[in-house]
């Protein structure tokens, strides 16, 4: 009886949300899901970046719909972040926590991901024409057409012309077959190596492109240079780095790549406009995580896990909306798509539909906190074979296993580093693009300044078990408040919230966190 009542309630809520959006239940929306790769949350004009000509296409897209400023990904590493996007599950729930062999044997000894499903497979099963261009999807993703993701097919994910051509062809097929469509269009920019960066060599390009025949652009590459070119002097240096020329030069190449990613998005949207299908197409844009600096990619600060989420749906969503307060997690996207497309709720999802945010908010959006986690980068075969079971000191045996958990509210960022004991450090492969600068400055600066750089360098490498930042006064997360007495109550509240999330998701680090709590 309870199951029957639940199904009636779920169906009623779905029809109610569609009626609020003015969507005829017989007319399913098309879905165009666009992702960037390693895009910092504040690297777009619509998110406050002041560089002129940086992201005109995405700025326009944001102005034509809803810009959600407090979006957060599940984890700051590419593959697992995209798994969470498609399944609506956190990494500890679906078992995909890094690259290499996934899930690891030790995770499978604690639970199973049987029943995990993707939104792409659900859409396919319910009559959608589905496809993907660009970066990888998920083992659970099934499409109508083979994924169009080879480097030759996309110009290493950086050729706007190829994205336009594929999108146009795909949309023509959707019209011909008279089917609603789902298209995941994933750009590789601004993932390094960045445009015009010294490491963007012909050797690297030939290595990536393989032995296939491809026609180079005038620049000798399988993709064009960006339309905009930024000078080092234009580019502000993020905390905690000094304004050193090497850093500014690198940041300029990063912003050049952001501009080319924006061109890719512009070509995709142009193909959609020309198809005549734009009016009933729900466009969603986000990044998989932040940029590859220290305290960004692979870390759980907002610079690593925060992302803009842009929603455009001309037939149903009002233009010119900016939501700076509502917190949305990437695991909420798949449940939202499922609801709006009339699909059954995804099994075992950790997310919830935010369709209420697409209306004038007659329904109350419940989420106030976004959970994110980090486990490791790569799980190689020899490592996987050597660790068949999970144990509390896994980080001592697996040098890439650095479990961290975070809660972001928009006002505060709370982080628990389960591996930080004062002696264990991050592996060199997980230190950011500019870490060497801190080491250099720590050795060469006057004593007082040297101490600052040395302290920052050591903090990045060793962290501390618990961190708390007031983002209203410290958006760069430079002042850890976790040990300050006046924030004791705030820290306790976050600990209790974290405990509930880890319990609900059956996180393998729950016992370690409970042990940490009992010792405080």
Coordinates of C-alpha atoms in Angstrom, one line a residue:
X1 CA 0.0 0.0 0.0
X2 CA 2.8 2.4 0.9
X3 CA 4.5 1.8 -2.5
X4 CA 1.2 2.4 -4.3
X5 CA 0.7 5.6 -2.4
X6 CA 4.2 6.8 -3.2
X7 CA 3.7 6.1 -6.9
X8 CA 0.4 8.2 -6.8
X9 CA 2.2 11.0 -5.0
X10 CA 5.2 11.0 -7.4
X11 CA 2.9 11.0 -10.4
X12 CA 0.8 13.8 -8.9
X13 CA 3.8 16.0 -8.2
X14 CA 5.1 15.4 -11.7
X15 CA 1.9 16.5 -13.4
X16 CA 1.7 19.5 -11.0
X17 CA 5.2 20.7 -11.8
X18 CA 4.6 20.3 -15.5
X19 CA 1.3 22.3 -15.2
X20 CA 3.2 25.0 -13.4
X21 CA 5.6 25.2 -16.3
X22 CA 2.8 25.3 -18.8
X23 CA 4.0 22.1 -20.4
X24 CA 1.4 20.0 -22.2
X25 CA 2.0 16.5 -20.8
X26 CA 1.9 15.0 -24.3
X27 CA 4.7 17.3 -25.5
X28 CA 8.1 16.2 -24.3
X29 CA 10.9 18.8 -24.3
X30 CA 14.2 18.3 -26.1
X31 CA 17.3 18.3 -23.9
X32 CA 20.6 19.9 -24.9
X33 CA 23.2 19.4 -22.1
X34 CA 26.4 21.3 -22.7
X35 CA 29.5 21.0 -20.5
X36 CA 32.9 22.8 -20.2
X37 CA 36.0 21.1 -19.0
X38 CA 38.0 22.6 -16.0
X39 CA 36.1 25.9 -16.1
X40 CA 36.5 28.1 -13.0
X41 CA 33.1 29.3 -11.7
X42 CA 34.1 33.0 -12.1
X43 CA 35.6 32.6 -15.6
X44 CA 32.5 33.9 -17.5
X45 CA 31.3 37.5 -18.0
X46 CA 27.8 36.6 -16.6
X47 CA 29.5 35.4 -13.4
X48 CA 31.3 38.7 -12.9
X49 CA 34.5 38.3 -14.9
X50 CA 35.6 41.7 -16.3
X51 CA 37.6 40.6 -19.3
X52 CA 36.0 42.0 -22.4
X53 CA 35.1 39.6 -25.1
X54 CA 35.7 36.6 -22.9
X55 CA 32.3 34.7 -23.2
X56 CA 29.8 36.6 -25.3
X57 CA 27.8 33.4 -26.3
X58 CA 27.4 32.1 -22.8
X59 CA 26.6 35.6 -21.5
X60 CA 23.8 35.8 -24.1
X61 CA 22.6 32.3 -23.2
X62 CA 22.4 33.3 -19.6
X63 CA 20.5 36.5 -20.4
X64 CA 17.9 34.4 -22.3
X65 CA 17.0 32.2 -19.4
X66 CA 18.0 31.5 -15.8
X67 CA 21.5 31.8 -14.4
X68 CA 22.0 29.8 -11.2
X69 CA 25.1 31.1 -9.5
X70 CA 25.4 28.6 -6.7
X71 CA 25.9 25.4 -8.6
X72 CA 28.2 22.7 -7.2
X73 CA 29.6 19.5 -8.7
X74 CA 29.9 16.2 -6.8
X75 CA 33.7 15.9 -7.2
X76 CA 36.5 17.9 -8.7
X77 CA 37.8 15.3 -11.1
X78 CA 36.5 14.8 -14.7
X79 CA 35.2 11.2 -15.0
X80 CA 33.5 10.8 -11.6
X81 CA 32.0 14.3 -11.9
X82 CA 30.4 13.3 -15.2
X83 CA 29.2 10.0 -13.8
X84 CA 27.5 11.9 -11.0
X85 CA 25.9 14.2 -13.6
X86 CA 24.4 11.4 -15.6
X87 CA 23.4 9.1 -12.7
X88 CA 22.3 11.6 -10.1
X89 CA 24.5 9.8 -7.6
X90 CA 27.6 10.8 -5.6
X91 CA 30.8 8.9 -6.2
X92 CA 30.5 6.9 -3.0
X93 CA 27.0 5.8 -4.2
X94 CA 27.9 4.6 -7.7
X95 CA 31.5 3.6 -7.0
X96 CA 33.2 5.8 -9.6
X97 CA 35.6 7.9 -7.6
X98 CA 38.6 8.5 -9.9
X99 CA 40.2 7.3 -13.1
X100 CA 41.5 3.9 -14.0
X101 CA 39.7 0.7 -12.7
X102 CA 36.2 1.7 -11.4
X103 CA 34.7 0.8 -9.0
X104 CA 37.8 -0.4 -7.0
X105 CA 37.7 -3.8 -5.4
X106 CA 37.7 -2.4 -1.9
X107 CA 34.6 -0.4 -2.6
X108 CA 32.8 -3.4 -4.1
X109 CA 33.6 -5.3 -0.8
X110 CA 31.4 -2.7 1.0
X111 CA 28.4 -2.4 -1.3
X112 CA 27.1 -2.7 -4.9
X113 CA 26.0 -0.3 -7.6
X114 CA 23.4 -2.7 -8.9
X115 CA 20.4 -0.6 -10.0
X116 CA 22.4 2.5 -10.9
X117 CA 21.0 4.0 -14.1
X118 CA 21.7 7.0 -16.2
X119 CA 19.4 9.7 -17.5
X120 CA 20.6 9.0 -21.0
X121 CA 19.6 5.4 -20.9
X122 CA 16.2 6.3 -19.4
X123 CA 15.5 8.8 -22.2
X124 CA 16.5 6.3 -24.9
X125 CA 14.1 3.8 -23.4
X126 CA 11.3 6.3 -23.5
X127 CA 11.6 7.2 -27.2
X128 CA 14.2 9.9 -27.2
X129 CA 16.8 10.2 -30.0
X130 CA 20.0 10.5 -27.9
X131 CA 23.6 11.3 -28.8
X132 CA 26.9 12.7 -27.4
X133 CA 29.7 14.7 -28.9
X134 CA 33.0 15.3 -27.1
X135 CA 34.2 14.2 -23.7
X136 CA 33.3 10.9 -22.2
X137 CA 30.0 9.8 -20.7
X138 CA 29.4 6.8 -18.4
X139 CA 29.3 3.1 -18.4
X140 CA 25.6 3.4 -17.7
X141 CA 25.0 5.7 -20.7
X142 CA 23.4 4.3 -23.8
X143 CA 22.7 6.4 -26.9
X144 CA 20.8 6.0 -30.1
X145 CA 24.0 6.8 -32.0
X146 CA 27.6 5.8 -31.2
X147 CA 29.3 8.6 -29.1
X148 CA 31.0 11.1 -31.4
X149 CA 34.0 11.6 -29.1
X150 CA 37.2 10.7 -31.0
X151 CA 39.9 13.4 -31.3
X152 CA 39.6 13.3 -35.1
X153 CA 35.8 13.8 -34.9
X154 CA 35.9 16.8 -32.7
X155 CA 39.3 18.4 -33.3
X156 CA 40.4 17.3 -29.8
X157 CA 37.1 18.8 -28.5
X158 CA 38.3 22.2 -29.5
X159 CA 37.0 22.8 -33.1
X160 CA 33.8 24.8 -33.1
X161 CA 33.1 23.9 -36.8
X162 CA 32.9 20.2 -36.0
X163 CA 30.5 20.8 -33.1
X164 CA 28.3 22.8 -35.4
X165 CA 28.3 20.2 -38.2
X166 CA 27.5 17.3 -35.8
X167 CA 24.8 19.2 -34.0
X168 CA 23.1 20.2 -37.2
X169 CA 23.2 16.6 -38.6
X170 CA 21.9 15.2 -35.3
X171 CA 19.0 17.7 -35.1
X172 CA 18.1 17.0 -38.7
X173 CA 17.8 13.3 -37.8
X174 CA 15.6 14.1 -34.8
X175 CA 13.2 16.0 -37.1
X176 CA 13.3 13.3 -39.7
X177 CA 12.4 10.6 -37.1
X178 CA 9.9 12.9 -35.4
X179 CA 11.4 12.2 -32.0
X180 CA 12.3 14.4 -29.0
X181 CA 16.1 14.5 -28.6
X182 CA 18.8 14.4 -25.9
X183 CA 22.2 15.6 -26.9
X184 CA 25.2 15.9 -24.6
X185 CA 27.7 18.3 -26.1
X186 CA 31.0 18.3 -24.2
X187 CA 33.8 20.7 -25.0
X188 CA 37.4 20.0 -24.0
X189 CA 38.3 23.6 -23.4
X190 CA 39.5 25.1 -21.1
X191 CA 41.3 21.9 -20.0
X192 CA 45.0 22.2 -20.5
X193 CA 47.0 22.4 -22.6
X194 CA 45.7 25.9 -23.2
X195 CA 45.6 27.8 -26.4
X196 CA 49.0 29.2 -27.4
X197 CA 50.6 27.7 -24.2
X198 CA 54.2 26.5 -24.7
X199 CA 53.2 22.9 -23.9
X200 CA 50.7 23.0 -26.7
X201 CA 53.3 21.4 -29.0
X202 CA 53.1 19.6 -32.3
X203 CA 54.4 16.5 -30.6
X204 CA 51.5 16.6 -28.1
X205 CA 49.0 17.2 -30.8
X206 CA 50.3 14.4 -33.0
X207 CA 50.3 12.1 -30.0
X208 CA 46.6 12.9 -29.3
X209 CA 45.4 12.8 -32.9
X210 CA 47.1 9.5 -33.7
X211 CA 47.9 8.2 -37.2
X212 CA 44.7 9.3 -38.8
X213 CA 44.5 11.8 -41.6
X214 CA 43.5 15.3 -40.5
X215 CA 43.6 18.7 -42.1
X216 CA 45.4 21.3 -40.0
X217 CA 44.2 24.9 -39.6
X218 CA 46.7 27.7 -40.6
X219 CA 48.1 27.4 -37.1
X220 CA 49.1 23.8 -37.7
X221 CA 46.6 22.4 -35.3
X222 CA 43.3 20.4 -35.7
X223 CA 41.4 23.3 -34.2
X224 CA 41.5 27.1 -34.6
X225 CA 43.0 29.6 -32.2
X226 CA 40.5 31.5 -30.1
X227 CA 39.0 34.7 -31.5
X228 CA 40.1 36.7 -28.4
X229 CA 43.7 37.0 -27.2
X230 CA 44.3 38.2 -23.7
X231 CA 47.5 39.7 -22.5
X232 CA 49.1 38.7 -19.2
X233 CA 48.6 42.2 -17.9
X234 CA 44.8 41.9 -18.3
X235 CA 44.6 38.7 -16.2
X236 CA 44.3 38.9 -12.4
X237 CA 46.3 36.3 -10.4
X238 CA 44.1 34.2 -8.0
X239 CA 45.0 33.8 -4.4
X240 CA 47.4 32.8 -2.9
X241 CA 49.9 33.4 -5.8
X242 CA 52.1 36.4 -6.4
X243 CA 51.7 38.5 -9.6
X244 CA 54.6 36.8 -11.3
X245 CA 54.9 37.1 -15.1
X246 CA 55.0 33.3 -15.6
X247 CA 51.7 32.9 -13.8
X248 CA 50.0 35.8 -15.7
X249 CA 51.2 34.4 -19.0
X250 CA 49.7 31.0 -18.2
X251 CA 46.4 32.5 -17.0
X252 CA 46.2 34.4 -20.3
X253 CA 46.4 31.2 -22.2
X254 CA 43.7 29.7 -20.0
X255 CA 41.3 32.6 -20.7
X256 CA 42.1 32.2 -24.4
X257 CA 40.8 28.7 -24.1
X258 CA 37.7 29.8 -22.2
X259 CA 37.0 32.0 -25.2
X260 CA 37.3 29.1 -27.6
X261 CA 35.0 27.0 -25.4
X262 CA 32.5 29.9 -25.7
X263 CA 32.9 29.7 -29.5
X264 CA 32.0 26.0 -29.4
X265 CA 28.9 26.8 -27.4
X266 CA 28.0 29.5 -29.8
X267 CA 28.2 27.1 -32.8
X268 CA 26.1 24.5 -31.0
X269 CA 23.4 27.1 -30.2
X270 CA 23.5 28.4 -33.7
X271 CA 22.8 24.9 -35.1
X272 CA 19.9 24.6 -32.6
X273 CA 18.5 28.0 -33.7
X274 CA 18.7 27.1 -37.4
X275 CA 16.9 23.7 -36.8
X276 CA 13.7 25.4 -35.7
X277 CA 13.7 23.3 -32.5
X278 CA 15.0 25.9 -30.0
X279 CA 11.6 26.9 -28.6
X280 CA 10.9 23.6 -26.9
X281 CA 14.6 22.7 -26.1
X282 CA 15.8 22.8 -22.5
X283 CA 19.4 23.9 -22.7
X284 CA 21.6 23.3 -19.6
X285 CA 25.2 24.5 -19.3
X286 CA 27.7 23.8 -16.6
X287 CA 31.3 22.8 -16.0
X288 CA 32.6 19.5 -14.7
X289 CA 34.7 21.3 -12.0
X290 CA 37.2 24.1 -11.5
X291 CA 40.5 25.0 -13.2
X292 CA 43.8 23.3 -12.6
X293 CA 45.4 25.6 -10.0
X294 CA 46.3 24.8 -6.4
X295 CA 43.2 25.0 -4.2
X296 CA 41.0 24.4 -7.3
X297 CA 40.9 21.2 -9.4
X298 CA 41.1 18.2 -7.1
X299 CA 40.2 20.3 -4.1
X300 CA 36.8 21.0 -2.5
X301 CA 36.9 24.8 -2.2
X302 CA 34.4 26.7 -4.3
X303 CA 37.3 27.2 -6.8
X304 CA 37.2 23.5 -7.3
X305 CA 33.6 22.5 -7.1
X306 CA 31.4 25.6 -7.8
X307 CA 30.0 26.1 -11.3
X308 CA 27.5 28.3 -13.0
X309 CA 24.4 26.5 -14.2
X310 CA 22.7 28.2 -17.2
X311 CA 19.1 27.2 -18.1
X312 CA 17.4 28.3 -21.3
X313 CA 14.0 27.0 -22.4
X314 CA 12.3 29.8 -24.5
X315 CA 8.8 28.2 -24.4
X316 CA 8.7 27.8 -20.6
X317 CA 11.4 29.7 -18.7
X318 CA 11.4 33.5 -18.5
X319 CA 14.5 35.3 -19.7
X320 CA 16.8 37.6 -17.7
X321 CA 16.6 35.6 -14.4
X322 CA 19.5 35.5 -12.0
X323 CA 19.4 33.3 -8.9
X324 CA 22.3 34.0 -6.6
X325 CA 20.9 32.2 -3.5
X326 CA 19.6 28.8 -4.4
X327 CA 22.1 26.0 -4.0
X328 CA 22.0 23.3 -6.7
X329 CA 24.1 20.1 -6.9
X330 CA 25.0 18.4 -10.1
X331 CA 23.2 15.3 -8.8
X332 CA 20.0 17.3 -9.1
X333 CA 20.2 17.7 -12.9
X334 CA 19.3 14.1 -13.9
X335 CA 16.3 14.0 -11.6
X336 CA 15.2 17.3 -13.0
X337 CA 15.5 16.1 -16.6
X338 CA 13.6 12.9 -15.7
X339 CA 10.7 14.9 -14.1
X340 CA 10.4 17.4 -17.0
X341 CA 10.5 14.7 -19.6
X342 CA 7.9 12.5 -17.9
X343 CA 10.2 9.7 -16.9
X344 CA 10.0 7.6 -13.8
X345 CA 12.3 8.8 -11.0
X346 CA 15.8 7.6 -11.3
X347 CA 16.7 4.7 -9.0
X348 CA 18.8 5.3 -6.0
X349 CA 19.4 9.0 -6.9
X350 CA 21.1 11.3 -4.4
X351 CA 19.6 14.3 -6.0
X352 CA 16.2 16.0 -6.3
X353 CA 14.4 17.8 -9.1
X354 CA 14.8 21.6 -9.1
X355 CA 12.0 22.2 -11.5
X356 CA 10.5 24.6 -8.9
X357 CA 13.4 27.0 -9.7
X358 CA 12.2 27.2 -13.3
X359 CA 8.9 28.7 -12.3
X360 CA 8.1 31.7 -10.2
X361 CA 8.9 29.5 -7.2
X362 CA 5.4 28.5 -6.0
X363 CA 7.1 25.4 -4.7
X364 CA 9.8 25.7 -2.1
X365 CA 13.3 24.5 -3.1
X366 CA 14.6 22.5 -0.2
X367 CA 18.4 22.3 -0.8
X368 CA 20.5 24.6 1.3
X369 CA 23.8 22.7 1.2
X370 CA 25.8 21.0 -1.6
X371 CA 28.0 18.0 -0.8
X372 CA 31.2 17.3 -2.7
X373 CA 33.9 14.8 -2.2
X374 CA 37.4 13.7 -3.3
X375 CA 38.9 10.2 -3.1
X376 CA 41.7 9.7 -5.5
X377 CA 42.9 10.4 -9.1
X378 CA 43.9 7.0 -10.5
X379 CA 43.3 3.4 -9.5
X380 CA 45.8 1.2 -11.4
X381 CA 45.4 -2.5 -11.8
X382 CA 48.3 -3.4 -9.5
X383 CA 46.9 -1.1 -6.8
X384 CA 43.4 -2.4 -7.2
X385 CA 44.6 -6.0 -6.9
X386 CA 46.6 -5.2 -3.7
X387 CA 43.6 -3.8 -1.8
X388 CA 40.6 -6.1 -2.0
X389 CA 39.0 -4.6 1.2
X390 CA 38.4 -1.2 2.6
X391 CA 40.1 -0.2 5.9
X392 CA 40.4 3.0 7.8
X393 CA 44.1 3.7 7.0
X394 CA 43.8 3.2 3.2
X395 CA 45.6 6.5 2.6
X396 CA 48.7 5.0 4.2
X397 CA 48.9 2.2 1.6
X398 CA 47.5 4.0 -1.5
X399 CA 49.4 7.2 -2.0
X400 CA 46.7 8.8 -4.1
X401 CA 43.9 8.1 -1.7
X402 CA 43.2 11.4 0.0
X403 CA 39.6 11.3 1.2
X404 CA 38.0 14.7 1.7
X405 CA 34.4 15.7 2.1
X406 CA 32.9 19.2 1.8
X407 CA 29.6 21.1 2.4
X408 CA 29.1 24.4 0.5
X409 CA 26.2 26.7 1.3
X410 CA 27.1 29.8 -0.6
X411 CA 28.0 31.6 2.6
X412 CA 30.3 29.0 4.2
X413 CA 32.6 26.2 2.9
X414 CA 33.2 23.4 5.4
X415 CA 35.8 20.7 4.6
X416 CA 36.9 17.5 6.4
X417 CA 40.2 16.0 5.3
X418 CA 40.1 12.4 6.5
X419 CA 43.8 11.9 5.5
X420 CA 45.4 15.0 7.1
X421 CA 47.5 13.9 10.1
X422 CA 50.3 16.4 9.9
X423 CA 52.7 13.9 8.3
X424 CA 50.8 12.7 5.2
X425 CA 51.0 15.0 2.2
X426 CA 49.4 15.2 -1.2
X427 CA 51.3 13.4 -4.0
X428 CA 53.1 15.7 -6.4
X429 CA 50.6 14.8 -9.2
X430 CA 47.8 16.5 -7.2
X431 CA 49.6 19.8 -6.7
X432 CA 48.4 22.5 -9.0
X433 CA 49.9 24.3 -12.0
X434 CA 51.7 26.9 -9.9
X435 CA 52.8 25.1 -6.8
X436 CA 56.4 25.5 -7.8
X437 CA 56.1 29.3 -7.6
X438 CA 55.3 29.1 -3.9
X439 CA 58.3 26.9 -3.3
X440 CA 60.5 29.3 -5.3
X441 CA 59.2 32.4 -3.5
X442 CA 59.4 30.7 0.0
X443 CA 63.2 30.2 -0.6
X444 CA 63.9 33.6 -2.3
X445 CA 61.7 36.1 -0.4
X446 CA 62.6 38.3 2.6
X447 CA 62.1 36.5 5.9
X448 CA 58.6 37.9 6.7
X449 CA 57.3 37.2 3.2
X450 CA 59.1 33.9 3.0
X451 CA 57.2 32.7 6.1
X452 CA 53.9 33.5 4.4
X453 CA 54.7 31.6 1.2
X454 CA 56.2 28.7 3.2
X455 CA 53.0 28.5 5.4
X456 CA 50.8 28.5 2.3
X457 CA 53.0 25.9 0.5
X458 CA 52.9 23.6 3.6
X459 CA 49.1 24.1 4.0
X460 CA 48.4 23.1 0.4
X461 CA 50.6 20.0 0.8
X462 CA 49.5 18.8 4.2
X463 CA 46.1 20.5 4.8
X464 CA 44.5 20.2 8.2
X465 CA 41.7 17.8 9.4
X466 CA 39.0 20.5 9.4
X467 CA 38.4 23.7 7.5
X468 CA 35.8 26.4 7.6
X469 CA 35.6 29.6 5.5
X470 CA 33.3 32.5 5.5
X471 CA 32.8 33.1 1.8
X472 CA 31.2 36.5 2.3
X473 CA 34.5 38.0 3.6
X474 CA 37.0 35.4 2.4
X475 CA 35.9 34.1 -1.1
X476 CA 39.4 32.8 -1.8
X477 CA 39.4 30.6 1.3
X478 CA 42.5 31.9 2.8
X479 CA 41.5 32.2 6.5
X480 CA 40.6 28.9 8.2
X481 CA 38.0 29.6 10.9
X482 CA 37.6 26.1 12.1
X483 CA 39.7 26.6 15.3
X484 CA 38.3 30.0 16.2
X485 CA 36.1 29.8 19.3
X486 CA 33.4 32.2 18.0
X487 CA 32.7 29.7 15.2
X488 CA 32.4 26.6 17.4
X489 CA 28.6 26.4 17.0
X490 CA 28.9 26.8 13.2
X491 CA 31.5 24.0 13.0
X492 CA 29.3 21.7 15.2
X493 CA 26.3 22.3 12.9
X494 CA 28.4 21.4 9.8
X495 CA 29.7 18.3 11.5
X496 CA 26.2 17.1 12.2
X497 CA 25.1 17.9 8.6
X498 CA 28.1 16.0 7.3
X499 CA 27.3 13.1 9.5
X500 CA 23.8 12.9 8.1
X501 CA 25.0 13.1 4.5
X502 CA 27.6 10.4 5.0
X503 CA 25.0 8.1 6.7
X504 CA 22.4 8.7 4.0
X505 CA 24.8 7.9 1.2
X506 CA 26.5 5.0 3.0
X507 CA 29.8 6.7 2.6
X508 CA 32.8 4.4 3.2
X509 CA 34.4 7.2 5.2
X510 CA 31.6 7.4 7.7
X511 CA 33.3 5.5 10.5
X512 CA 36.5 7.6 10.1
X513 CA 34.4 10.8 10.3
X514 CA 32.5 9.6 13.4
X515 CA 35.9 8.7 15.0
X516 CA 37.0 12.3 14.2
X517 CA 33.9 13.8 15.7
X518 CA 34.3 11.7 18.9
X519 CA 37.8 13.1 19.4
X520 CA 36.7 16.8 19.1

